[in-house]
PDB file of C-alpha atoms in Angstrom:
ATOM      1  CA  MET A   1     -15.491   3.193  -5.833  1.00  0.00           C
ATOM      2  CA  ARG A   2     -15.146   5.804  -8.649  1.00  0.00           C
ATOM      3  CA  LEU A   3     -14.774   9.438  -7.595  1.00  0.00           C
ATOM      4  CA  ARG A   4     -15.891  12.497  -8.838  1.00  0.00           C
ATOM      5  CA  ARG A   5     -13.284  14.016 -11.182  1.00  0.00           C
ATOM      6  CA  GLY A   6     -11.389  16.936  -9.412  1.00  0.00           C
ATOM      7  CA  THR A   7     -11.051  15.104  -6.294  1.00  0.00           C
ATOM      8  CA  SER A   8      -7.639  15.527  -4.876  1.00  0.00           C
ATOM      9  CA  ALA A   9      -5.204  12.650  -3.995  1.00  0.00           C
ATOM     10  CA  ALA A  10      -5.374  13.359  -0.223  1.00  0.00           C
ATOM     11  CA  GLN A  11      -9.103  12.958  -0.338  1.00  0.00           C
ATOM     12  CA  ALA A  12      -8.832   9.711  -2.363  1.00  0.00           C
ATOM     13  CA  LEU A  13      -6.379   8.354  -0.019  1.00  0.00           C
ATOM     14  CA  SER A  14      -8.506   9.332   3.042  1.00  0.00           C
ATOM     15  CA  LEU A  15     -11.266   6.974   1.474  1.00  0.00           C
ATOM     16  CA  VAL A  16      -9.378   3.879   1.962  1.00  0.00           C
ATOM     17  CA  VAL A  17     -10.346   4.252   5.528  1.00  0.00           C
ATOM     18  CA  SER A  18     -13.869   2.751   4.534  1.00  0.00           C
ATOM     19  CA  ILE A  19     -12.463  -1.003   5.234  1.00  0.00           C
ATOM     20  CA  GLY A  20     -11.965  -0.169   9.039  1.00  0.00           C
ATOM     21  CA  LYS A  21     -10.399   2.013  11.545  1.00  0.00           C
ATOM     22  CA  GLY A  22      -7.424  -0.192  11.467  1.00  0.00           C
ATOM     23  CA  ASN A  23      -6.572   0.571   7.819  1.00  0.00           C
ATOM     24  CA  LEU A  24      -2.628   1.151   7.099  1.00  0.00           C
ATOM     25  CA  PHE A  25      -3.056   3.638   4.262  1.00  0.00           C
ATOM     26  CA  TYR A  26      -5.470   6.180   6.006  1.00  0.00           C
ATOM     27  CA  PHE A  27      -4.421   9.832   5.003  1.00  0.00           C
ATOM     28  CA  PRO A  28      -5.980  12.572   6.837  1.00  0.00           C
ATOM     29  CA  PRO A  29      -8.064  14.372   4.180  1.00  0.00           C
ATOM     30  CA  THR A  30      -6.844  18.050   3.426  1.00  0.00           C
ATOM     31  CA  GLY A  31     -10.524  18.839   2.221  1.00  0.00           C
ATOM     32  CA  ARG A  32     -14.144  17.757   2.090  1.00  0.00           C
ATOM     33  CA  ALA A  33     -14.272  14.458   0.447  1.00  0.00           C
ATOM     34  CA  GLU A  34     -17.425  12.448  -0.415  1.00  0.00           C
ATOM     35  CA  THR A  35     -18.892   9.916   1.820  1.00  0.00           C
ATOM     36  CA  PRO A  36     -17.569   6.595   0.960  1.00  0.00           C
ATOM     37  CA  GLN A  37     -19.790   4.234  -0.677  1.00  0.00           C
ATOM     38  CA  PRO A  38     -19.826   0.466  -1.410  1.00  0.00           C
ATOM     39  CA  SER A  39     -17.268  -0.180  -4.055  1.00  0.00           C
ATOM     40  CA  ALA A  40     -17.206  -2.648  -6.851  1.00  0.00           C
ATOM     41  CA  GLY A  41     -13.606  -3.249  -6.329  1.00  0.00           C
ATOM     42  CA  PRO A  42     -11.622  -6.261  -4.748  1.00  0.00           C
ATOM     43  CA  HIS A  43     -13.116  -6.180  -1.400  1.00  0.00           C
ATOM     44  CA  ARG A  44     -16.753  -6.583  -2.722  1.00  0.00           C
ATOM     45  CA  LYS A  45     -15.512  -9.975  -3.952  1.00  0.00           C
ATOM     46  CA  MET A  46     -14.816 -11.038  -0.380  1.00  0.00           C
ATOM     47  CA  ASP A  47     -17.525 -12.437   2.079  1.00  0.00           C
ATOM     48  CA  GLU A  48     -18.670 -10.661   5.047  1.00  0.00           C
ATOM     49  CA  ARG A  49     -16.768 -12.652   7.338  1.00  0.00           C
ATOM     50  CA  THR A  50     -13.379 -12.828   5.379  1.00  0.00           C
ATOM     51  CA  GLN A  51     -13.782  -8.965   5.528  1.00  0.00           C
ATOM     52  CA  ARG A  52     -14.215  -9.069   9.338  1.00  0.00           C
ATOM     53  CA  ILE A  53     -11.069 -11.424   9.892  1.00  0.00           C
ATOM     54  CA  LEU A  54      -8.899  -8.850   7.980  1.00  0.00           C
ATOM     55  CA  MET A  55     -10.343  -5.869   9.857  1.00  0.00           C
ATOM     56  CA  VAL A  56      -9.989  -7.611  13.243  1.00  0.00           C
ATOM     57  CA  ALA A  57      -6.267  -8.597  12.329  1.00  0.00           C
ATOM     58  CA  MET A  58      -5.264  -5.255  11.345  1.00  0.00           C
ATOM     59  CA  GLU A  59      -6.818  -3.850  14.907  1.00  0.00           C
ATOM     60  CA  LEU A  60      -4.783  -6.586  16.716  1.00  0.00           C
ATOM     61  CA  ALA A  61      -1.626  -5.530  15.208  1.00  0.00           C
ATOM     62  CA  GLU A  62      -2.243  -1.895  15.243  1.00  0.00           C
ATOM     63  CA  ARG A  63      -2.941  -2.140  19.012  1.00  0.00           C
ATOM     64  CA  ASP A  64      -0.338  -4.682  20.236  1.00  0.00           C
ATOM     65  CA  GLY A  65       1.844  -5.609  17.102  1.00  0.00           C
ATOM     66  CA  TYR A  66       2.707  -8.593  15.195  1.00  0.00           C
ATOM     67  CA  ASP A  67       2.527 -11.153  18.098  1.00  0.00           C
ATOM     68  CA  ALA A  68      -0.867  -9.990  19.077  1.00  0.00           C
ATOM     69  CA  VAL A  69      -2.320 -11.548  15.775  1.00  0.00           C
ATOM     70  CA  ARG A  70      -3.230 -14.788  17.385  1.00  0.00           C
ATOM     71  CA  LEU A  71      -5.912 -16.820  15.490  1.00  0.00           C
ATOM     72  CA  ARG A  72      -7.820 -17.874  18.195  1.00  0.00           C
ATOM     73  CA  ASP A  73      -8.021 -14.565  19.553  1.00  0.00           C
ATOM     74  CA  LEU A  74      -8.780 -13.213  16.048  1.00  0.00           C
ATOM     75  CA  ALA A  75     -11.512 -15.835  15.590  1.00  0.00           C
ATOM     76  CA  GLU A  76     -13.346 -14.778  18.953  1.00  0.00           C
ATOM     77  CA  GLN A  77     -13.016 -11.071  18.111  1.00  0.00           C
ATOM     78  CA  ALA A  78     -14.196 -11.317  14.565  1.00  0.00           C
ATOM     79  CA  GLY A  79     -17.051 -13.685  15.750  1.00  0.00           C
ATOM     80  CA  VAL A  80     -16.374 -16.828  13.694  1.00  0.00           C
ATOM     81  CA  ALA A  81     -15.261 -20.291  14.240  1.00  0.00           C
ATOM     82  CA  LEU A  82     -11.356 -20.979  14.360  1.00  0.00           C
ATOM     83  CA  ALA A  83     -12.273 -23.451  11.754  1.00  0.00           C
ATOM     84  CA  THR A  84     -13.676 -20.796   9.546  1.00  0.00           C
ATOM     85  CA  VAL A  85     -10.264 -18.703   9.707  1.00  0.00           C
ATOM     86  CA  TYR A  86      -8.373 -21.784   8.703  1.00  0.00           C
ATOM     87  CA  ARG A  87     -10.429 -22.534   5.828  1.00  0.00           C
ATOM     88  CA  ARG A  88      -9.653 -19.161   4.299  1.00  0.00           C
ATOM     89  CA  PHE A  89      -5.952 -18.530   5.527  1.00  0.00           C
ATOM     90  CA  SER A  90      -2.984 -20.848   6.161  1.00  0.00           C
ATOM     91  CA  CYS A  91      -1.368 -18.826   9.016  1.00  0.00           C
ATOM     92  CA  LYS A  92      -1.560 -15.241  10.354  1.00  0.00           C
ATOM     93  CA  GLU A  93       1.214 -14.191   7.956  1.00  0.00           C
ATOM     94  CA  ASP A  94      -1.195 -15.148   5.422  1.00  0.00           C
ATOM     95  CA  ILE A  95      -4.136 -12.950   6.829  1.00  0.00           C
ATOM     96  CA  LEU A  96      -1.649  -9.983   7.254  1.00  0.00           C
ATOM     97  CA  ALA A  97      -0.440 -10.460   3.764  1.00  0.00           C
ATOM     98  CA  ALA A  98      -4.084 -10.462   2.163  1.00  0.00           C
ATOM     99  CA  ALA A  99      -4.820  -7.580   4.551  1.00  0.00           C
ATOM    100  CA  LEU A 100      -1.921  -5.479   2.998  1.00  0.00           C
ATOM    101  CA  ASP A 101      -2.990  -6.717  -0.656  1.00  0.00           C
ATOM    102  CA  LEU A 102      -6.529  -5.549  -0.092  1.00  0.00           C
ATOM    103  CA  GLN A 103      -5.143  -2.068   1.288  1.00  0.00           C
ATOM    104  CA  VAL A 104      -3.101  -1.433  -1.664  1.00  0.00           C
ATOM    105  CA  SER A 105      -5.735  -2.632  -4.090  1.00  0.00           C
ATOM    106  CA  GLN A 106      -8.234   0.120  -2.549  1.00  0.00           C
ATOM    107  CA  MET A 107      -5.786   2.750  -2.623  1.00  0.00           C
ATOM    108  CA  LEU A 108      -4.850   2.033  -6.255  1.00  0.00           C
ATOM    109  CA  GLU A 109      -8.679   1.817  -7.037  1.00  0.00           C
ATOM    110  CA  MET A 110      -9.453   5.185  -5.441  1.00  0.00           C
ATOM    111  CA  MET A 111      -6.224   6.907  -6.954  1.00  0.00           C
ATOM    112  CA  ARG A 112      -7.471   6.368 -10.579  1.00  0.00           C
ATOM    113  CA  ASP A 113      -9.524   9.470 -10.849  1.00  0.00           C
ATOM    114  CA  ALA A 114      -7.755  11.681  -8.250  1.00  0.00           C
ATOM    115  CA  GLU A 115      -5.526  14.565  -9.108  1.00  0.00           C
ATOM    116  CA  VAL A 116      -2.064  13.986  -7.898  1.00  0.00           C
ATOM    117  CA  PRO A 117      -0.478  17.173  -6.627  1.00  0.00           C
ATOM    118  CA  GLY A 118       3.035  18.125  -8.330  1.00  0.00           C
ATOM    119  CA  GLY A 119       3.953  19.679 -11.629  1.00  0.00           C
ATOM    120  CA  SER A 120       6.370  16.882 -12.612  1.00  0.00           C
ATOM    121  CA  GLY A 121       6.771  13.221 -12.183  1.00  0.00           C
ATOM    122  CA  GLU A 122       9.433  14.030  -9.465  1.00  0.00           C
ATOM    123  CA  ALA A 123       7.478  16.041  -7.534  1.00  0.00           C
ATOM    124  CA  ARG A 124       4.461  14.023  -7.581  1.00  0.00           C
ATOM    125  CA  LEU A 125       6.422  10.796  -6.360  1.00  0.00           C
ATOM    126  CA  GLN A 126       7.931  12.732  -3.729  1.00  0.00           C
ATOM    127  CA  TRP A 127       4.464  14.054  -2.522  1.00  0.00           C
ATOM    128  CA  PHE A 128       3.017  10.387  -2.588  1.00  0.00           C
ATOM    129  CA  PHE A 129       6.150   8.555  -0.758  1.00  0.00           C
ATOM    130  CA  ARG A 130       5.984  11.265   1.963  1.00  0.00           C
ATOM    131  CA  ALA A 131       2.381  11.212   2.377  1.00  0.00           C
ATOM    132  CA  ALA A 132       2.522   7.249   2.496  1.00  0.00           C
ATOM    133  CA  THR A 133       5.456   7.158   4.740  1.00  0.00           C
ATOM    134  CA  ASP A 134       3.910   9.673   7.151  1.00  0.00           C
ATOM    135  CA  ALA A 135       0.713   7.371   7.239  1.00  0.00           C
ATOM    136  CA  LEU A 136       2.833   4.372   8.075  1.00  0.00           C
ATOM    137  CA  ALA A 137       4.426   6.294  11.016  1.00  0.00           C
ATOM    138  CA  ALA A 138       1.028   7.091  12.424  1.00  0.00           C
ATOM    139  CA  ARG A 139       0.654   3.369  12.697  1.00  0.00           C
ATOM    140  CA  PRO A 140       3.831   2.026  13.703  1.00  0.00           C
ATOM    141  CA  LYS A 141       2.973  -1.340  14.968  1.00  0.00           C
ATOM    142  CA  LEU A 142       0.500  -2.250  12.352  1.00  0.00           C
ATOM    143  CA  SER A 143       3.256  -1.005   9.785  1.00  0.00           C
ATOM    144  CA  ALA A 144       5.910  -3.146  11.308  1.00  0.00           C
ATOM    145  CA  ALA A 145       3.497  -6.207  11.290  1.00  0.00           C
ATOM    146  CA  MET A 146       2.826  -5.649   7.549  1.00  0.00           C
ATOM    147  CA  LEU A 147       6.518  -5.053   6.625  1.00  0.00           C
ATOM    148  CA  ARG A 148       7.559  -8.200   8.681  1.00  0.00           C
ATOM    149  CA  THR A 149       4.969 -10.000   6.753  1.00  0.00           C
ATOM    150  CA  VAL A 150       6.106  -8.985   3.247  1.00  0.00           C
ATOM    151  CA  ALA A 151       9.847 -10.010   4.370  1.00  0.00           C
ATOM    152  CA  SER A 152       8.979 -13.335   6.117  1.00  0.00           C
ATOM    153  CA  GLY A 153       9.918 -15.529   3.246  1.00  0.00           C
ATOM    154  CA  VAL A 154       7.051 -17.884   4.032  1.00  0.00           C
ATOM    155  CA  PRO A 155       6.616 -19.833   0.730  1.00  0.00           C
ATOM    156  CA  GLU A 156       2.870 -19.880   0.888  1.00  0.00           C
ATOM    157  CA  LEU A 157       2.522 -16.177   0.733  1.00  0.00           C
ATOM    158  CA  ALA A 158       4.620 -15.786  -2.608  1.00  0.00           C
ATOM    159  CA  GLU A 159       1.577 -15.242  -4.762  1.00  0.00           C
ATOM    160  CA  ARG A 160       0.076 -12.523  -2.498  1.00  0.00           C
ATOM    161  CA  VAL A 161       3.533 -10.723  -2.001  1.00  0.00           C
ATOM    162  CA  THR A 162       3.978 -10.902  -5.539  1.00  0.00           C
ATOM    163  CA  ARG A 163       0.527  -9.628  -6.238  1.00  0.00           C
ATOM    164  CA  TYR A 164       1.309  -6.553  -3.771  1.00  0.00           C
ATOM    165  CA  HIS A 165       4.484  -5.868  -5.412  1.00  0.00           C
ATOM    166  CA  GLY A 166       2.806  -5.518  -8.612  1.00  0.00           C
ATOM    167  CA  ARG A 167       0.038  -3.540  -7.465  1.00  0.00           C
ATOM    168  CA  MET A 168       2.643  -1.000  -5.929  1.00  0.00           C
ATOM    169  CA  ILE A 169       4.616  -0.746  -9.230  1.00  0.00           C
ATOM    170  CA  GLU A 170       1.366   0.179 -10.970  1.00  0.00           C
ATOM    171  CA  LEU A 171       0.310   2.672  -8.114  1.00  0.00           C
ATOM    172  CA  ILE A 172       4.068   4.134  -8.537  1.00  0.00           C
ATOM    173  CA  LEU A 173       3.889   4.325 -12.457  1.00  0.00           C
ATOM    174  CA  GLY A 174       0.420   6.085 -12.153  1.00  0.00           C
ATOM    175  CA  VAL A 175       1.588   8.717  -9.659  1.00  0.00           C
ATOM    176  CA  TYR A 176       4.880   9.367 -11.484  1.00  0.00           C
ATOM    177  CA  ARG A 177       2.699   9.883 -14.959  1.00  0.00           C
ATOM    178  CA  GLY A 178      -0.090  11.824 -13.217  1.00  0.00           C
ATOM    179  CA  HIS A 179      -2.621   9.262 -14.548  1.00  0.00           C
ATOM    180  CA  PHE A 180      -3.690   5.740 -14.521  1.00  0.00           C
ATOM    181  CA  LYS A 181      -4.382   5.013 -18.210  1.00  0.00           C
ATOM    182  CA  PRO A 182      -3.436   1.537 -19.026  1.00  0.00           C
ATOM    183  CA  GLU A 183      -0.459   2.205 -20.892  1.00  0.00           C
ATOM    184  CA  HIS A 184       2.428  -0.354 -21.111  1.00  0.00           C
ATOM    185  CA  PRO A 185       5.542   1.175 -19.175  1.00  0.00           C
ATOM    186  CA  THR A 186       8.718   1.950 -21.076  1.00  0.00           C
ATOM    187  CA  GLU A 187      11.900   0.117 -19.575  1.00  0.00           C
ATOM    188  CA  ALA A 188      12.688   3.456 -17.866  1.00  0.00           C
ATOM    189  CA  GLU A 189       9.497   3.554 -16.056  1.00  0.00           C
ATOM    190  CA  ARG A 190       9.379   0.044 -15.050  1.00  0.00           C
ATOM    191  CA  MET A 191      12.983   0.192 -13.365  1.00  0.00           C
ATOM    192  CA  LEU A 192      12.123   3.810 -11.913  1.00  0.00           C
ATOM    193  CA  ALA A 193       9.106   1.961 -10.286  1.00  0.00           C
ATOM    194  CA  VAL A 194      10.698  -1.030  -9.281  1.00  0.00           C
ATOM    195  CA  LEU A 195      13.803   0.442  -7.622  1.00  0.00           C
ATOM    196  CA  LEU A 196      11.942   2.890  -5.831  1.00  0.00           C
ATOM    197  CA  GLN A 197       9.720   0.426  -4.383  1.00  0.00           C
ATOM    198  CA  ASP A 198      13.021  -1.394  -3.327  1.00  0.00           C
ATOM    199  CA  VAL A 199      14.513   1.709  -1.778  1.00  0.00           C
ATOM    200  CA  TRP A 200      11.176   2.650   0.042  1.00  0.00           C
ATOM    201  CA  PHE A 201      10.804  -0.777   1.641  1.00  0.00           C
ATOM    202  CA  GLY A 202      14.458  -0.899   2.668  1.00  0.00           C
ATOM    203  CA  ALA A 203      14.195   2.093   4.485  1.00  0.00           C
ATOM    204  CA  LEU A 204      11.042   1.195   5.957  1.00  0.00           C
ATOM    205  CA  VAL A 205      12.677  -1.972   7.371  1.00  0.00           C
ATOM    206  CA  GLY A 206      15.365   0.462   8.970  1.00  0.00           C
ATOM    207  CA  TRP A 207      12.693   2.488  10.439  1.00  0.00           C
ATOM    208  CA  THR A 208      10.740  -0.324  12.042  1.00  0.00           C
ATOM    209  CA  GLY A 209      13.903  -1.685  13.282  1.00  0.00           C
ATOM    210  CA  GLY A 210      14.740   1.527  15.047  1.00  0.00           C
ATOM    211  CA  MET A 211      17.738   2.383  12.776  1.00  0.00           C
ATOM    212  CA  HIS A 212      16.309   5.844  11.936  1.00  0.00           C
ATOM    213  CA  PRO A 213      13.403   8.075  12.256  1.00  0.00           C
ATOM    214  CA  HIS A 214      10.682   8.050   9.455  1.00  0.00           C
ATOM    215  CA  GLU A 215      11.782  11.364   8.230  1.00  0.00           C
ATOM    216  CA  THR A 216      15.067   9.672   7.256  1.00  0.00           C
ATOM    217  CA  VAL A 217      12.990   7.211   5.043  1.00  0.00           C
ATOM    218  CA  ILE A 218      11.129  10.213   3.197  1.00  0.00           C
ATOM    219  CA  GLU A 219      14.790  11.711   2.877  1.00  0.00           C
ATOM    220  CA  THR A 220      16.282   8.356   1.404  1.00  0.00           C
ATOM    221  CA  VAL A 221      13.462   8.200  -1.025  1.00  0.00           C
ATOM    222  CA  ASP A 222      13.351  11.795  -2.185  1.00  0.00           C
ATOM    223  CA  THR A 223      17.273  11.567  -2.839  1.00  0.00           C
ATOM    224  CA  ALA A 224      16.537   8.203  -4.698  1.00  0.00           C
ATOM    225  CA  THR A 225      13.931   9.684  -6.753  1.00  0.00           C
ATOM    226  CA  ARG A 226      15.913  12.700  -7.751  1.00  0.00           C
ATOM    227  CA  LEU A 227      18.940  10.458  -8.754  1.00  0.00           C
ATOM    228  CA  LEU A 228      16.975   7.919 -10.885  1.00  0.00           C
ATOM    229  CA  ILE A 229      15.145  10.306 -12.761  1.00  0.00           C
ATOM    230  CA  ALA A 230      18.095  12.255 -13.535  1.00  0.00           C
ATOM    231  CA  GLY A 231      19.924   9.172 -14.416  1.00  0.00           C
ATOM    232  CA  ILE A 232      16.816   8.406 -16.719  1.00  0.00           C
ATOM    233  CA  GLU A 233      17.348  11.488 -18.647  1.00  0.00           C
ATOM    234  CA  VAL A 234      21.049  10.909 -19.501  1.00  0.00           C
ATOM    235  CA  THR A 235      20.786   6.995 -20.188  1.00  0.00           C
ATOM    236  CA  HIS A 236      19.346   5.451 -23.229  1.00  0.00           C
ATOM    237  CA  PHE A 237      16.606   2.922 -22.437  1.00  0.00           C
ATOM    238  CA  PRO A 238      14.508   0.994 -25.044  1.00  0.00           C
ATOM    239  CA  THR A 239      11.350   2.935 -25.819  1.00  0.00           C
ATOM    240  CA  GLU A 240       9.229   0.149 -24.838  1.00  0.00           C
ATOM    241  CA  SER A 241       9.696  -2.688 -21.990  1.00  0.00           C
ATOM    242  CA  PRO A 242       9.718  -6.086 -23.262  1.00  0.00           C
ATOM    243  CA  ARG A 243       6.169  -7.677 -23.059  1.00  0.00           C
TER     244      ARG A 243
END
């Protein structure tokens, strides 16, 4: 999906809900957004049954958590044979990882033409992580299931998890720059994106484990953003990242 120029980032993020009501990254719109239309993005490459499997998996996880995503129940509610599920996915972690990868892909696609609020890279990043964390906190069981999947260490998920991390880095870089033009990142930009993703993920894991409220996640990433950007300004980095 391509958005009209001038679409706000909040509107763009709200359109990600088009995959289904169990969407992890649904952001409540702050203004009038255009109606979602069929996209040429990654979810169009999936057949209809695969999309149904992913949607039902997210709905089950959102309602009752990670343990509720049982393949037999999932197949029944998605209206497909259990063998159909196994032909597409090796395990429930594979399904949840695929759902998360699709969510981030859609969010990245829809953010490309959106206007991210904030007059600086720091302000834009702080807005993004605050909005993303609030969205996750609104769906705690689904969020915990997704995070548990990413941290599971299941060897079969390596490719999906690597792809997810790569797209998150691309998303963070685009928000920081204020645009999503295909420019190779500098070493400083690359490290900023990698470290912020790590800090955010670690803080989210603590939140899902009951160690702190989600507001602490926001505060932690805000602080990390400020310190890392300040460090970039006083540290010499190569002007280009190794290719």
